[in-house]
Structures are given as structure tokens and as C-alpha cells.
mmCIF file of C-alpha atoms in Angstrom:
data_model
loop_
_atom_site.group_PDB
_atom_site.id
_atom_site.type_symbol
_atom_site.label_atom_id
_atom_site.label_comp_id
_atom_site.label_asym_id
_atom_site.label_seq_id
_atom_site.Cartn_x
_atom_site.Cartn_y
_atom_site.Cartn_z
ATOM 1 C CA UNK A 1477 81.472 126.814 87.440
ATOM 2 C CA UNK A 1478 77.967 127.239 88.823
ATOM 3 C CA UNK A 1479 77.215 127.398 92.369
ATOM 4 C CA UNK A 1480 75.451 123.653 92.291
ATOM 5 C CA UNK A 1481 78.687 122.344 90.273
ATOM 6 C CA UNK A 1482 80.656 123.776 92.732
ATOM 7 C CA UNK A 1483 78.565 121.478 95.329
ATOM 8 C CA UNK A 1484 78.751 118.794 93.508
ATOM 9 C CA UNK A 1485 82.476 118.505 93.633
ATOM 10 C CA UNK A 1486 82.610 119.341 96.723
ATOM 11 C CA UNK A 1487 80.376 116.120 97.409
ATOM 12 C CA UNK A 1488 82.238 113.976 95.241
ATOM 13 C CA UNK A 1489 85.011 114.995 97.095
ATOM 14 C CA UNK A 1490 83.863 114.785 100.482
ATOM 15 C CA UNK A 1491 82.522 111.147 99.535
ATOM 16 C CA UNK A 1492 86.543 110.141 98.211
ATOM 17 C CA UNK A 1493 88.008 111.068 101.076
ATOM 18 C CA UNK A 1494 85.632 108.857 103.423
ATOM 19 C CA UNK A 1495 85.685 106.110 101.252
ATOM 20 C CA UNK A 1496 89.712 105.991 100.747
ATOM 21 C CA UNK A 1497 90.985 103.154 102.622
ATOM 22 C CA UNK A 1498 94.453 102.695 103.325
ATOM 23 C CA UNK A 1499 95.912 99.627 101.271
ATOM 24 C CA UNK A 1500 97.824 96.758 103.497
ATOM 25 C CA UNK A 1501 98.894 93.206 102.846
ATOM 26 C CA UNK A 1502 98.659 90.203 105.078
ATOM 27 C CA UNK A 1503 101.185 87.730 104.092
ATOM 28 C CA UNK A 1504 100.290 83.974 105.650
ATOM 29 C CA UNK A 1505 102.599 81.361 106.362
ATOM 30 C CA UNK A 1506 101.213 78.962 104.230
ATOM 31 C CA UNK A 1507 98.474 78.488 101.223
ATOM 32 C CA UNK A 1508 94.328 79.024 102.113
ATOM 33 C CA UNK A 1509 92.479 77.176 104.810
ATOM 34 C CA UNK A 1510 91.027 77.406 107.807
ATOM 35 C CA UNK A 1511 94.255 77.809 109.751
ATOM 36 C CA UNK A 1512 93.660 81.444 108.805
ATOM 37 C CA UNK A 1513 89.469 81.855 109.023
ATOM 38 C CA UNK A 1514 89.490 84.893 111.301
ATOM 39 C CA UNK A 1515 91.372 87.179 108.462
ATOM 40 C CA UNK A 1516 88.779 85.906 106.021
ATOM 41 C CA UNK A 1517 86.146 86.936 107.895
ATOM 42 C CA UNK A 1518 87.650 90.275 108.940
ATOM 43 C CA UNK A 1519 87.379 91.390 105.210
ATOM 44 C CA UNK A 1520 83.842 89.371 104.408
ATOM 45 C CA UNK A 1521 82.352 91.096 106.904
ATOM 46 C CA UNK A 1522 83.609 94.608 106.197
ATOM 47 C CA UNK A 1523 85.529 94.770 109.811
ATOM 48 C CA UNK A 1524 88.993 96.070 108.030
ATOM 49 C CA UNK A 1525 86.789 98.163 105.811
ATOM 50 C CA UNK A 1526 85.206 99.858 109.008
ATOM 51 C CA UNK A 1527 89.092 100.552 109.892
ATOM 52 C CA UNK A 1528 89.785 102.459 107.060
ATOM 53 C CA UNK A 1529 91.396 99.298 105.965
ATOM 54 C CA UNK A 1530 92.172 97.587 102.537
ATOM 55 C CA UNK A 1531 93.470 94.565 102.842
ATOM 56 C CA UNK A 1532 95.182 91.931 99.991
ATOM 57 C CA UNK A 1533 95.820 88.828 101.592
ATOM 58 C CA UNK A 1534 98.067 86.778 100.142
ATOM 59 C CA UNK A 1535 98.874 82.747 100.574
ATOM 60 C CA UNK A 1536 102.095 81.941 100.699
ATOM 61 C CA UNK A 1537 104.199 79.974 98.229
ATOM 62 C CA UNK A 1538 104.392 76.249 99.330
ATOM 63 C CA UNK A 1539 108.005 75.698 98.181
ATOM 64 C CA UNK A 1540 109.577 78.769 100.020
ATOM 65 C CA UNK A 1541 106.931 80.295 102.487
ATOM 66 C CA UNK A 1542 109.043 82.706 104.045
ATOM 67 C CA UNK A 1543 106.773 85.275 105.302
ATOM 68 C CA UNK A 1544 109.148 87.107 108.087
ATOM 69 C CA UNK A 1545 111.308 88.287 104.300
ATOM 70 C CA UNK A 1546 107.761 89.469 102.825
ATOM 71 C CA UNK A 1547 107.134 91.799 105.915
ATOM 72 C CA UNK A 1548 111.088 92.652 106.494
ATOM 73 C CA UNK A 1549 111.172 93.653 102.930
ATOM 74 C CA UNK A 1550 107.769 95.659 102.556
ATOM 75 C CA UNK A 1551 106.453 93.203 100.517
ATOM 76 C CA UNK A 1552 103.741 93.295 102.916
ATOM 77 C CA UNK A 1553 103.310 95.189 106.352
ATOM 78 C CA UNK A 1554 101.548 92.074 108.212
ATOM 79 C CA UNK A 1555 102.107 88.623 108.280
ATOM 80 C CA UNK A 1556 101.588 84.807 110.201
ATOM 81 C CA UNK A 1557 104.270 83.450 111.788
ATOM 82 C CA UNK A 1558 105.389 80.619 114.088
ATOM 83 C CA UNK A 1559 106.773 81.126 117.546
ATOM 84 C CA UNK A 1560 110.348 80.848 116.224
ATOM 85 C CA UNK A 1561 109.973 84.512 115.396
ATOM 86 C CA UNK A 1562 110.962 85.068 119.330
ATOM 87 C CA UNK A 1563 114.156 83.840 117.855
ATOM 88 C CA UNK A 1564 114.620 85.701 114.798
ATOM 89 C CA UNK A 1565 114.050 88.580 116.902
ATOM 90 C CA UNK A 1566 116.899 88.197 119.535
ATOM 91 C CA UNK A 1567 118.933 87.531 116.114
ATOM 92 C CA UNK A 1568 118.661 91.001 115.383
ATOM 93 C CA UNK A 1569 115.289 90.990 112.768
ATOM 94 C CA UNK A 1570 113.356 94.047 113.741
ATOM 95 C CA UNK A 1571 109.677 91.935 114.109
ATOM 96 C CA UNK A 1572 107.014 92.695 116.352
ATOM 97 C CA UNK A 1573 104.996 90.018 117.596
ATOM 98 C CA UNK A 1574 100.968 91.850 117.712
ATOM 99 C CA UNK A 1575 98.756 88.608 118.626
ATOM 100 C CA UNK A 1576 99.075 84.948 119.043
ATOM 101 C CA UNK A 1577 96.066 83.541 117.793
ATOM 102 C CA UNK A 1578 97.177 79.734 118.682
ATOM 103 C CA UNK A 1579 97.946 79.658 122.992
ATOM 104 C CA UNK A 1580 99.136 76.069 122.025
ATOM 105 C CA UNK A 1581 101.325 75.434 118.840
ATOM 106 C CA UNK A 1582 99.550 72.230 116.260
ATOM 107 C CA UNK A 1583 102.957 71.294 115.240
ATOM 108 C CA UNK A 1584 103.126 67.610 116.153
ATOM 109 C CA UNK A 1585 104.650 64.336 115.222
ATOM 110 C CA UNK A 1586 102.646 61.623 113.597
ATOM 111 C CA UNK A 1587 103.285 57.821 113.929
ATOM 112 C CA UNK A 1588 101.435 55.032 112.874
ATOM 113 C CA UNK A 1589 98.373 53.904 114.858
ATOM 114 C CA UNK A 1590 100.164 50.411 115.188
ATOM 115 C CA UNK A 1591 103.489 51.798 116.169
ATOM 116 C CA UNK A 1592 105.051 51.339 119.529
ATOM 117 C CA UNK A 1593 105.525 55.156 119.883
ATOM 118 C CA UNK A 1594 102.992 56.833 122.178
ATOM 119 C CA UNK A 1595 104.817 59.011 124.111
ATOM 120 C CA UNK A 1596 108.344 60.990 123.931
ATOM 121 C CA UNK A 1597 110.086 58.765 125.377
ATOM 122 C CA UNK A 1598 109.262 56.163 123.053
ATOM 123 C CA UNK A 1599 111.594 57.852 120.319
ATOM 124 C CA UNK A 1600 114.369 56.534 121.458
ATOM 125 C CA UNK A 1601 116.228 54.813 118.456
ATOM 126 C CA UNK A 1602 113.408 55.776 116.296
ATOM 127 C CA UNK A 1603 113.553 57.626 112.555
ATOM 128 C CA UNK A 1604 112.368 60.826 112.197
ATOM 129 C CA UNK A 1605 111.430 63.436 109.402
ATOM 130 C CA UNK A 1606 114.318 66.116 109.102
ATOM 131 C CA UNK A 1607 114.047 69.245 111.782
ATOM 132 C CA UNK A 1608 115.143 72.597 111.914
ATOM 133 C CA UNK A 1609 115.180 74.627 115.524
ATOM 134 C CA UNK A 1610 112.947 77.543 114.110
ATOM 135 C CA UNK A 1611 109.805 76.877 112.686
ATOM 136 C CA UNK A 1612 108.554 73.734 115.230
ATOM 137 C CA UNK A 1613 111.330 73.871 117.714
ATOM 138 C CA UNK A 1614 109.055 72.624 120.494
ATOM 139 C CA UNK A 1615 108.850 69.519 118.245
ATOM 140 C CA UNK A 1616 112.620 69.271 119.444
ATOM 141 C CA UNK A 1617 112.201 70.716 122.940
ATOM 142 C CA UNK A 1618 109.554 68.145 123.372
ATOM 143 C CA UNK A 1619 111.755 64.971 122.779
ATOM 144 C CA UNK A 1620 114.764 66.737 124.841
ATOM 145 C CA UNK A 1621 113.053 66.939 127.736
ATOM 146 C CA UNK A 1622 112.111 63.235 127.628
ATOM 147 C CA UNK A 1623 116.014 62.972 127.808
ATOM 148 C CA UNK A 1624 116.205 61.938 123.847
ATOM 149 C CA UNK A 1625 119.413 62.626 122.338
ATOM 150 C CA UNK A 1626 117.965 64.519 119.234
ATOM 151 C CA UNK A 1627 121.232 65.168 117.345
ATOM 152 C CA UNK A 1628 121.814 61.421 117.525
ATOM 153 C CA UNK A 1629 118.720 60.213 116.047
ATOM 154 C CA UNK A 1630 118.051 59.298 112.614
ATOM 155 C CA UNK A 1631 116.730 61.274 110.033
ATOM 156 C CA UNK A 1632 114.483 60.374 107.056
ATOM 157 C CA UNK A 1633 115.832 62.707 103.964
ATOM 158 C CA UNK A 1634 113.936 61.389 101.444
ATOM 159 C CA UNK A 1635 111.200 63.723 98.819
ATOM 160 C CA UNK A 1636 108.254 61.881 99.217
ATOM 161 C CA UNK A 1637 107.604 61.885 103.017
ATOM 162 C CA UNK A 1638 103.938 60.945 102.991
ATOM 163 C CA UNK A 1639 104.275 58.249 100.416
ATOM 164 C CA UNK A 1640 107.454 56.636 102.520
ATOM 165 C CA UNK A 1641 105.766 57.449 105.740
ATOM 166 C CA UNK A 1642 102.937 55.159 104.707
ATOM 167 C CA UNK A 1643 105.532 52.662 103.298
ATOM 168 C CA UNK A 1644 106.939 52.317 106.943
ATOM 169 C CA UNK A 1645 110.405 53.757 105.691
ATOM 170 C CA UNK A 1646 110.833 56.162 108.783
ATOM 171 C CA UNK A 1647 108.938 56.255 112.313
ATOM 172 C CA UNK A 1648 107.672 59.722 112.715
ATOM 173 C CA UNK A 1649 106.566 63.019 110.640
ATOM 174 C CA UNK A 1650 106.341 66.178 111.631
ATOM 175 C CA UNK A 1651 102.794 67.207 110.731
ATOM 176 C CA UNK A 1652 100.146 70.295 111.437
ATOM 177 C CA UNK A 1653 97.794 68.692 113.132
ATOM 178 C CA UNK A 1654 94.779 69.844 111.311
ATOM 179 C CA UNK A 1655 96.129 68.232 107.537
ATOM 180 C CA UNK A 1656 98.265 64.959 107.099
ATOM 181 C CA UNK A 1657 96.650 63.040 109.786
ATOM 182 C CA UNK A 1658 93.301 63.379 107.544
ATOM 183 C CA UNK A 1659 94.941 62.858 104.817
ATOM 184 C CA UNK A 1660 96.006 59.531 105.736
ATOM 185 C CA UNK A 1661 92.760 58.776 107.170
ATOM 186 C CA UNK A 1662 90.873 59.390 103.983
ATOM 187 C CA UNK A 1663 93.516 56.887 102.376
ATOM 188 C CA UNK A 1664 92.206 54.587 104.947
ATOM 189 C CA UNK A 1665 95.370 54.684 107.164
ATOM 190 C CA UNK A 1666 95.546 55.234 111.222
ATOM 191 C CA UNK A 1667 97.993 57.457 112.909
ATOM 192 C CA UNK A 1668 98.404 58.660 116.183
ATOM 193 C CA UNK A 1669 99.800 61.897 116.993
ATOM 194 C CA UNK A 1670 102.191 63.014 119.955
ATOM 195 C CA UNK A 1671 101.942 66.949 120.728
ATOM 196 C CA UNK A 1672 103.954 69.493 122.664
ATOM 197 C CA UNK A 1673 100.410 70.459 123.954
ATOM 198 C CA UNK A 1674 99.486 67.134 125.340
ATOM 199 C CA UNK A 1675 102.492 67.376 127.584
ATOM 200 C CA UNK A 1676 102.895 70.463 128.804
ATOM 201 C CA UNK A 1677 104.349 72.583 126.170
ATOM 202 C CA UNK A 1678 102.095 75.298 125.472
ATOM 203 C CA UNK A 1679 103.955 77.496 122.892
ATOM 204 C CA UNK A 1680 102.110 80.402 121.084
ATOM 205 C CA UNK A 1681 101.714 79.873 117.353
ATOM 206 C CA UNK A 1682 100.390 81.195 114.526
ATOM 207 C CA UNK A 1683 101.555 84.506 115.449
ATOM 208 C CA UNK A 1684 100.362 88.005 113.975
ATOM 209 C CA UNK A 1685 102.969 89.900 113.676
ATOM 210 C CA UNK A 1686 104.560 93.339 111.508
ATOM 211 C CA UNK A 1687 107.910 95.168 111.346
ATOM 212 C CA UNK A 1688 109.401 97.923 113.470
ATOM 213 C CA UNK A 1689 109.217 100.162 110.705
ATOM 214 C CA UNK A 1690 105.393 99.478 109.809
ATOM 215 C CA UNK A 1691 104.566 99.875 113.838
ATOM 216 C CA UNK A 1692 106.871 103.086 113.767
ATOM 217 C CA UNK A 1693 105.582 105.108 110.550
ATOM 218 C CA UNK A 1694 101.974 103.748 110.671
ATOM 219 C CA UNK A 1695 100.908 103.064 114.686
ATOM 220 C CA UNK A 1696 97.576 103.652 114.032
ATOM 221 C CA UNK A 1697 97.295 101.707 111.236
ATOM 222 C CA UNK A 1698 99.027 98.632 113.199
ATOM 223 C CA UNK A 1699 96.132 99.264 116.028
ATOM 224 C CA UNK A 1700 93.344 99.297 113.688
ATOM 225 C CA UNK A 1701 94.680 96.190 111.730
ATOM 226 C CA UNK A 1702 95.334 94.499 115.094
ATOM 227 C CA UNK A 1703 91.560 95.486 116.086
ATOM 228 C CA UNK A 1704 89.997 94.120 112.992
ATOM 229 C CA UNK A 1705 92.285 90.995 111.995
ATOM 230 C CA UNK A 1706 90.696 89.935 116.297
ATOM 231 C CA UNK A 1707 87.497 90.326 115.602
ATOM 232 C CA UNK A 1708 87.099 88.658 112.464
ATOM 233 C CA UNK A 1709 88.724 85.795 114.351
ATOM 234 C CA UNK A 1710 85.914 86.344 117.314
ATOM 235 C CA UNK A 1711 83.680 86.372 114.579
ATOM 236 C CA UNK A 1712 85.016 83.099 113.188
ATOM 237 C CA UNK A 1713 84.755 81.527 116.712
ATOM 238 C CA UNK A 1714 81.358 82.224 117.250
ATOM 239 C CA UNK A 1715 79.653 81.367 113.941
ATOM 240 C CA UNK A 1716 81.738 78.432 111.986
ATOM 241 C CA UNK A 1717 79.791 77.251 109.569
ATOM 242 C CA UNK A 1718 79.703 80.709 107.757
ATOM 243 C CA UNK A 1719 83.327 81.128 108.462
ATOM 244 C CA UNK A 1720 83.746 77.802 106.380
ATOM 245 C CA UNK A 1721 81.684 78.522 104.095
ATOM 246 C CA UNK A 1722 83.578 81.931 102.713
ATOM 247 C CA UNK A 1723 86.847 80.050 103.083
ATOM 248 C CA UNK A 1724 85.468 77.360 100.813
ATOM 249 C CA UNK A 1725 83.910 79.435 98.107
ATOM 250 C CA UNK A 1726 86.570 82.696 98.614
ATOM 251 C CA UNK A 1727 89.912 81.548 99.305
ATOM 252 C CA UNK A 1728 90.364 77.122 99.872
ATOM 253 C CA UNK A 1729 88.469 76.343 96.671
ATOM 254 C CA UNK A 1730 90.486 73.134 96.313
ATOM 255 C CA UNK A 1731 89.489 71.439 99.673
ATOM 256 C CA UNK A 1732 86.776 69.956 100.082
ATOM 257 C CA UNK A 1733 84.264 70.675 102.613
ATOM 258 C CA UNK A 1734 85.538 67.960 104.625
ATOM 259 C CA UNK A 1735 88.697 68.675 104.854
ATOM 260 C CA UNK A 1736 88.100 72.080 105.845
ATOM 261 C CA UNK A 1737 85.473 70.974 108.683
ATOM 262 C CA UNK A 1738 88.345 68.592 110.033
ATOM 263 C CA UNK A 1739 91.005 71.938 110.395
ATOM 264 C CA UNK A 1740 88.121 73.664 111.904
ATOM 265 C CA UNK A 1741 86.951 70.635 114.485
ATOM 266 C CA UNK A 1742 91.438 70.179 115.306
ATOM 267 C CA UNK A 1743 92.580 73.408 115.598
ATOM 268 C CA UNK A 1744 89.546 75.181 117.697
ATOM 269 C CA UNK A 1745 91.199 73.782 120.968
ATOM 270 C CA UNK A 1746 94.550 75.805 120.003
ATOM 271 C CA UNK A 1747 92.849 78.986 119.670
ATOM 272 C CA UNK A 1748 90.307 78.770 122.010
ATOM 273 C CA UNK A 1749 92.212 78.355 125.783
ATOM 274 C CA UNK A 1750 90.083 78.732 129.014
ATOM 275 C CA UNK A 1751 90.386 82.143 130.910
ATOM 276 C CA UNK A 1752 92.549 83.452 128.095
ATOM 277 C CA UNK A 1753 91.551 86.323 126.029
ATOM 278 C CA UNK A 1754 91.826 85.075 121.964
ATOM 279 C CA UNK A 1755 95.139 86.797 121.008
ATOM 280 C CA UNK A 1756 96.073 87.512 124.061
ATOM 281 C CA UNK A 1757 100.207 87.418 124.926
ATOM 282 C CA UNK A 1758 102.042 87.986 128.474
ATOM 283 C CA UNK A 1759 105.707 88.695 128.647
ATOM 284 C CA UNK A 1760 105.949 85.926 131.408
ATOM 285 C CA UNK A 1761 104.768 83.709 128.591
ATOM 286 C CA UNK A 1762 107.299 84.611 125.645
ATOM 287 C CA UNK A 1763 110.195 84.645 128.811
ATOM 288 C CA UNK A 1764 109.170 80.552 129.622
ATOM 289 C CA UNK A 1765 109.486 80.083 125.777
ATOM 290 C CA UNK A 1766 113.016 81.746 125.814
ATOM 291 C CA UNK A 1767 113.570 79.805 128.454
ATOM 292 C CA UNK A 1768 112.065 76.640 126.490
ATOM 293 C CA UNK A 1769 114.221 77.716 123.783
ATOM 294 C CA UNK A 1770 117.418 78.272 125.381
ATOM 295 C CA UNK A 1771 117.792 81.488 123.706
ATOM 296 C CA UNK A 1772 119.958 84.229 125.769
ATOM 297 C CA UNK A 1773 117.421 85.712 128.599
ATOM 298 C CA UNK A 1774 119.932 88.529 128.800
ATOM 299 C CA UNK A 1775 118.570 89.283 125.161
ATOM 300 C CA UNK A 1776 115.116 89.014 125.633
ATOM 301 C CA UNK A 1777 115.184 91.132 128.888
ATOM 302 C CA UNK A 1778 116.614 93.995 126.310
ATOM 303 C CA UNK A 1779 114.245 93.573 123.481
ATOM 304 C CA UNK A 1780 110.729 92.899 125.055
ATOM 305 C CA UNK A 1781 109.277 96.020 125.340
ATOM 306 C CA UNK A 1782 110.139 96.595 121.544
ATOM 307 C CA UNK A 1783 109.079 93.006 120.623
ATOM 308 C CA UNK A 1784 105.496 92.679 122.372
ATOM 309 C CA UNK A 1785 103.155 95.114 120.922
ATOM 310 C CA UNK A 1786 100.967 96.858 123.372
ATOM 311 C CA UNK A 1787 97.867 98.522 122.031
ATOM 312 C CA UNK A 1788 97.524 102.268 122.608
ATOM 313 C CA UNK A 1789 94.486 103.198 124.198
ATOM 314 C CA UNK A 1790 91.779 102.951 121.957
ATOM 315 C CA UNK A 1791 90.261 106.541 122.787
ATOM 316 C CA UNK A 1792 93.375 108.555 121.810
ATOM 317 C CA UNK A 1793 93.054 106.438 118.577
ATOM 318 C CA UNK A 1794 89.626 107.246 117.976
ATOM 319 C CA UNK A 1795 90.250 111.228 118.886
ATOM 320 C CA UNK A 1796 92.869 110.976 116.040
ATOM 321 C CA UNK A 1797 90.513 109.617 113.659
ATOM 322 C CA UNK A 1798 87.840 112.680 114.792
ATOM 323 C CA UNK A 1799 90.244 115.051 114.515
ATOM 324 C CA UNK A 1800 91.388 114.012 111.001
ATOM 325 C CA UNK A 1801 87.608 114.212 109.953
ATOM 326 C CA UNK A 1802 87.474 117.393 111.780
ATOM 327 C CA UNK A 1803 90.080 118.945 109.650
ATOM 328 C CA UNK A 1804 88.608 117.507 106.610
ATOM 329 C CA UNK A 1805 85.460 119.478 107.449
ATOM 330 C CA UNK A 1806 87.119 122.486 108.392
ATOM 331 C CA UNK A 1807 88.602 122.525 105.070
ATOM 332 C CA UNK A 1808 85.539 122.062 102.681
ATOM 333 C CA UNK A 1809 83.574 124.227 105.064
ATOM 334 C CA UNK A 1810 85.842 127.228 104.737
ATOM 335 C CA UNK A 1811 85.564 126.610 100.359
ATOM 336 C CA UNK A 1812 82.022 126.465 100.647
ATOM 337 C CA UNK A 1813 82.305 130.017 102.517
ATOM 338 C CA UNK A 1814 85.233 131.325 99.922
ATOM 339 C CA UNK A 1815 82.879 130.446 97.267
ATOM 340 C CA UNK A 1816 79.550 131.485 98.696
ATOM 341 C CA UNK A 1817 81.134 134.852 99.187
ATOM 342 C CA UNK A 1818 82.579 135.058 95.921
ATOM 343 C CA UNK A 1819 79.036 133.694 94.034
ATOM 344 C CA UNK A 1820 77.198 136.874 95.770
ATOM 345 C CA UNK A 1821 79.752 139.303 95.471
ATOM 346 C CA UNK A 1822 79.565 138.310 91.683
ATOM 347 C CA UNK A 1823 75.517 138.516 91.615
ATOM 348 C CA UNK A 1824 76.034 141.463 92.589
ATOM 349 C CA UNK A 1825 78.436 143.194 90.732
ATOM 350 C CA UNK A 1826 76.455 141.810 87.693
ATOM 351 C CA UNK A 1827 73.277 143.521 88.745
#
């Protein structure tokens, strides 16, 4: 090999090993749309790239969304969850909760605009869509603390909840704020909706989270992701119209413009919260949800320092990445030398 082959490779090489990035998966809690903008924008503009990052992200299937499982399971080492993942957690699932991108949770019920439900307290006697005490538990909370014996309501158990909603078959649907409602409305029906948010109960949501084992083996990975994944949502906040434009032609091809406009216009208020840094969690914040919850407090005392992620200080992360490129250099620099060394010593000899 000549001496300018030899530098070649040695380019080549030196090139590879900048440009590998370290392959992750985000797996969301539910198919594309603006409910997830900030992670679309994290890889359209290059953010995750710029953290040695390569990330797949993946919508979730419709019919069994179970994205705790996916990240549990190494299916993927990052994933969107709800605030029920407080929980899972005191139920012995090794998650980490890294940001909550939603202070306020968009879980609410819908009722017609012409019912006579308008607040909690209203639901007294009244039919309800089936549900559970995990994913939009403050749904429950909510009409308990209006003193509404949940257990004894009735429930609608039916497959076609929009269609019998409409047909008047049941009083109230649990809905994400940002989709049925407009739904409805482009079908030219009214609806009023009645949110944990509007009275009080200001649950995170929408919360990023990964495993014990991901945060354990890979820290700095976790910090970078973290790092990225918040400023592509910054960078979502501050310029929406290109945010929905790349979730229109990249990942919600289905929805029209509209419809993606109206998620954008409902949810900003969740994610945006006044004096509160985006993502930002407090432990005195995930202890009045355990409280809200009625989970054991005893529990969460014991698992909060493991559950909350707290980001390492960003210059020890940054040495680490120096030091790595550091040794990388050391490396091809001392090759260059071997082979220098041994090119003259061969002139040389052949002279």
C-alpha cells in the first residue's frame, strides 16, 4: 500500500467514525400527528443527528398501543406515555419518567353541545364510555371529587362509540381533546368538552420516558436523546407552520391540513404552561399526582429518585464526548507515525 493509500484509508476511516450515529427507537403512544411535532422536528432538523443520534420513530398500533411493553422489552429504548406510568412504576415496571411534555393532561370527556352536562357534577346518573384507572385516570379522579359514585354509573360497551355517541345512545366519551371533538364538528355536530384541566387537575401527560436498563447501560445516550427530543419540541413551539408542514408531508399523510392545524391550535395550551420550563417535572408534582391517584406514598417516597430522571451536567457529558474524539485521534495519529516511520525506513533501505 502506498503512502497516499495509506491516507486515504485513514480518511475514510476517520470520516466513519464521525459520521456513525448510534441507532435508537422512539415508540409513541399512538399513530402520527401533531400530538408528537417536537420529535419530528428533532430529526428534520438534524438536532438527534448533532447528538450522535439515529433515530426510527415508530407510530404505534391503534388496536394495542402498548408502548411501556415496546420499551420494557427493547423493542425500543424511548417511548410516549401517559401519566399512569407513575403507576406502573410503583407496580414494580422499571420506567423512568425523562420529560413531560403536556403540564396538563388533554384527556377529557365530550358531551353534546345540547346536553345538560357542563360540569362534574352534572354526571350524576349519566352514561359513560367504559374507563380503566391507568391511561386517563384523572378522567375518574375528576368525577370523584365532584362526589360521583363512579363504580355505580353506567357504562356504554358498545364498538361503535362515535357512531352511538352521535345517536344519543350514551352521555359522555372519553376523547383527546385535539381529535373527536373535530371530528364531530366537521360532521356538523356540537360538543362540549369537560377537562381535568379546567378544574384544577393539572396532571402531566404525554410523558417521555425509557427503561432502567437503557438509562443504566447508555446514560449518555439517554441525556443526549433527552437534549434533542426538547429542542425539537422548542423548535416546534416557536415556528408551527413548518412543524405542520413536515408532519403533513413526513409522517400524518392521511390528515388533512385542517385537522392537523386544529391538534396544533388545542393542544399548544397543554404544553405551553406559564413560568414552567417545556418538559420540565418536580417531585412535588408527581407526589400531588400519587396523591391524586391514591397510589401508596410510602412507595413513591422509595422509588423517586430512581423514577425522575435528572440530567447530568451537561459539561461532564460534553468532556466525555472530547475525550472519546481525543482517543480516536490519538489512535490514527500514532498509525500515521507507525507508518511514516516504516515508509522512510523502507526508502531507505531500498536506496
Amino acid at each position: 500500500m502506498s503512502y497516499h493509500h495509506f491516507v486515504l484509508a485513514i480518511a475514510l476511516w476517520w470520516s466513519s467514525a464521525l459520521s456513525a450515529l448510534e441507532e435508537v427507537t422512539l415508540q409513541l403512544k399512538w399513530t402520527h400527528q401533531f400530538q408528537f411535532a417536537g420529535y419530528y422536528m428533532a430529526l428534520n432538523k438534524g438536532f438527534y443527528r448533532q447528538q450522535g443520534l439515529n433515530v426510527k420513530i415508530v407510530p404505534a398500533d391503534p388496536d394495542n398501543p402498548d408502548e411501556q411493553f415496546k420499551v420494557l422489552s427493547g423493542q425500543a429504548q424511548f417511548g410516549v406515555t401517559h401519566s399512569g406510568i407513575l403507576q406502573q412504576r410503583l407496580q414494580g415496571k422499571p420506567l423512568v419518567a425523562l420529560a413531560a411534555i403536556f403540564q396538563s393532561s388533554p384527556y377529557c370527556w365530550m358531551v353534546r353541545a345540547d346536553s345538560d352536562i357542563y360540569v362534574p357534577k352534572d354526571f350524576v346518573g349519566k352514561k359513560i364510555s367504559h374507563l380503566g384507572r391507568i391511561e386517563g385516570a384523572e378522567l375518574v379522579v375528576m368525577l370523584e371529587r365532584a362526589g360521583i359514585d363512579v363504580p355505580h354509573l353506567p357504562l356504554y360497551a358498545g364498538l361503535e362509540p362515535i357512531k352511538d355517541f352521535f345517536a344519543g345512545r350514551f352521555d359522555a366519551l372519553q376523547v383527546y381533546i385535539s381529535n373527536e371533538p373535530f371530528k364531530l364538528a366537521q360532521q356538523g355536530i356540537a360538543t362540549r368538552q369537560i377537562c381535568p384541566k379546567h378544574f384544577g387537575l393539572n396532571v402531566y401527560a404525554d410523558i417521555l420516558f425509557t427503561s432502567e436498563d437503557v438509562l443504566n447501560y447508555r446514560p449518555q445516550t439517554v441525556a443526549r436523546f433527552r437534549r434533542a427530543s426538547l429542542q425539537g419540541w422548542r423548535y416546534a413551539m416557536s415556528n408551527p407552520d413548518e412543524a405542520l408542514a413536515v408532519t403533513k408531508a413526513e409522517y400524518a399523510t392521511t390528515k388533512s391540513i385542517s385537522a392537523l392545524a386544529n391538534e396544533a391550535d388545542k393542544l399548544m395550551p397543554f404544553i405551553k404552561a406559564p413560568g414552567i420550563a417545556l418538559g420540565a417535572m418536580s417531585q412535588a408534582r408527581w407526589l400531588w399526582i400519587a396523591q391524586l391517584y391514591r397510589l401508596d406514598l410510602a412507595d413513591f417516597h422509595e422509588q423517586k429518585h430512581k423514577f425522575i430522571y435528572a440530567e447530568p451536567d451537561q459539561e461532564e457529558d460534553s468532556w466525555s464526548w472530547m475525550l472519546t474524539l481525543a482517543a480516536i485521534v490519538g489512535v490514527i495519529c500514532v498509525l500515521m507515525y507507525i507508518h511514516l516511520i516504516f515508509f522512510r525506513h523502507r526508502r531507505f533501505t531500498l536506496k
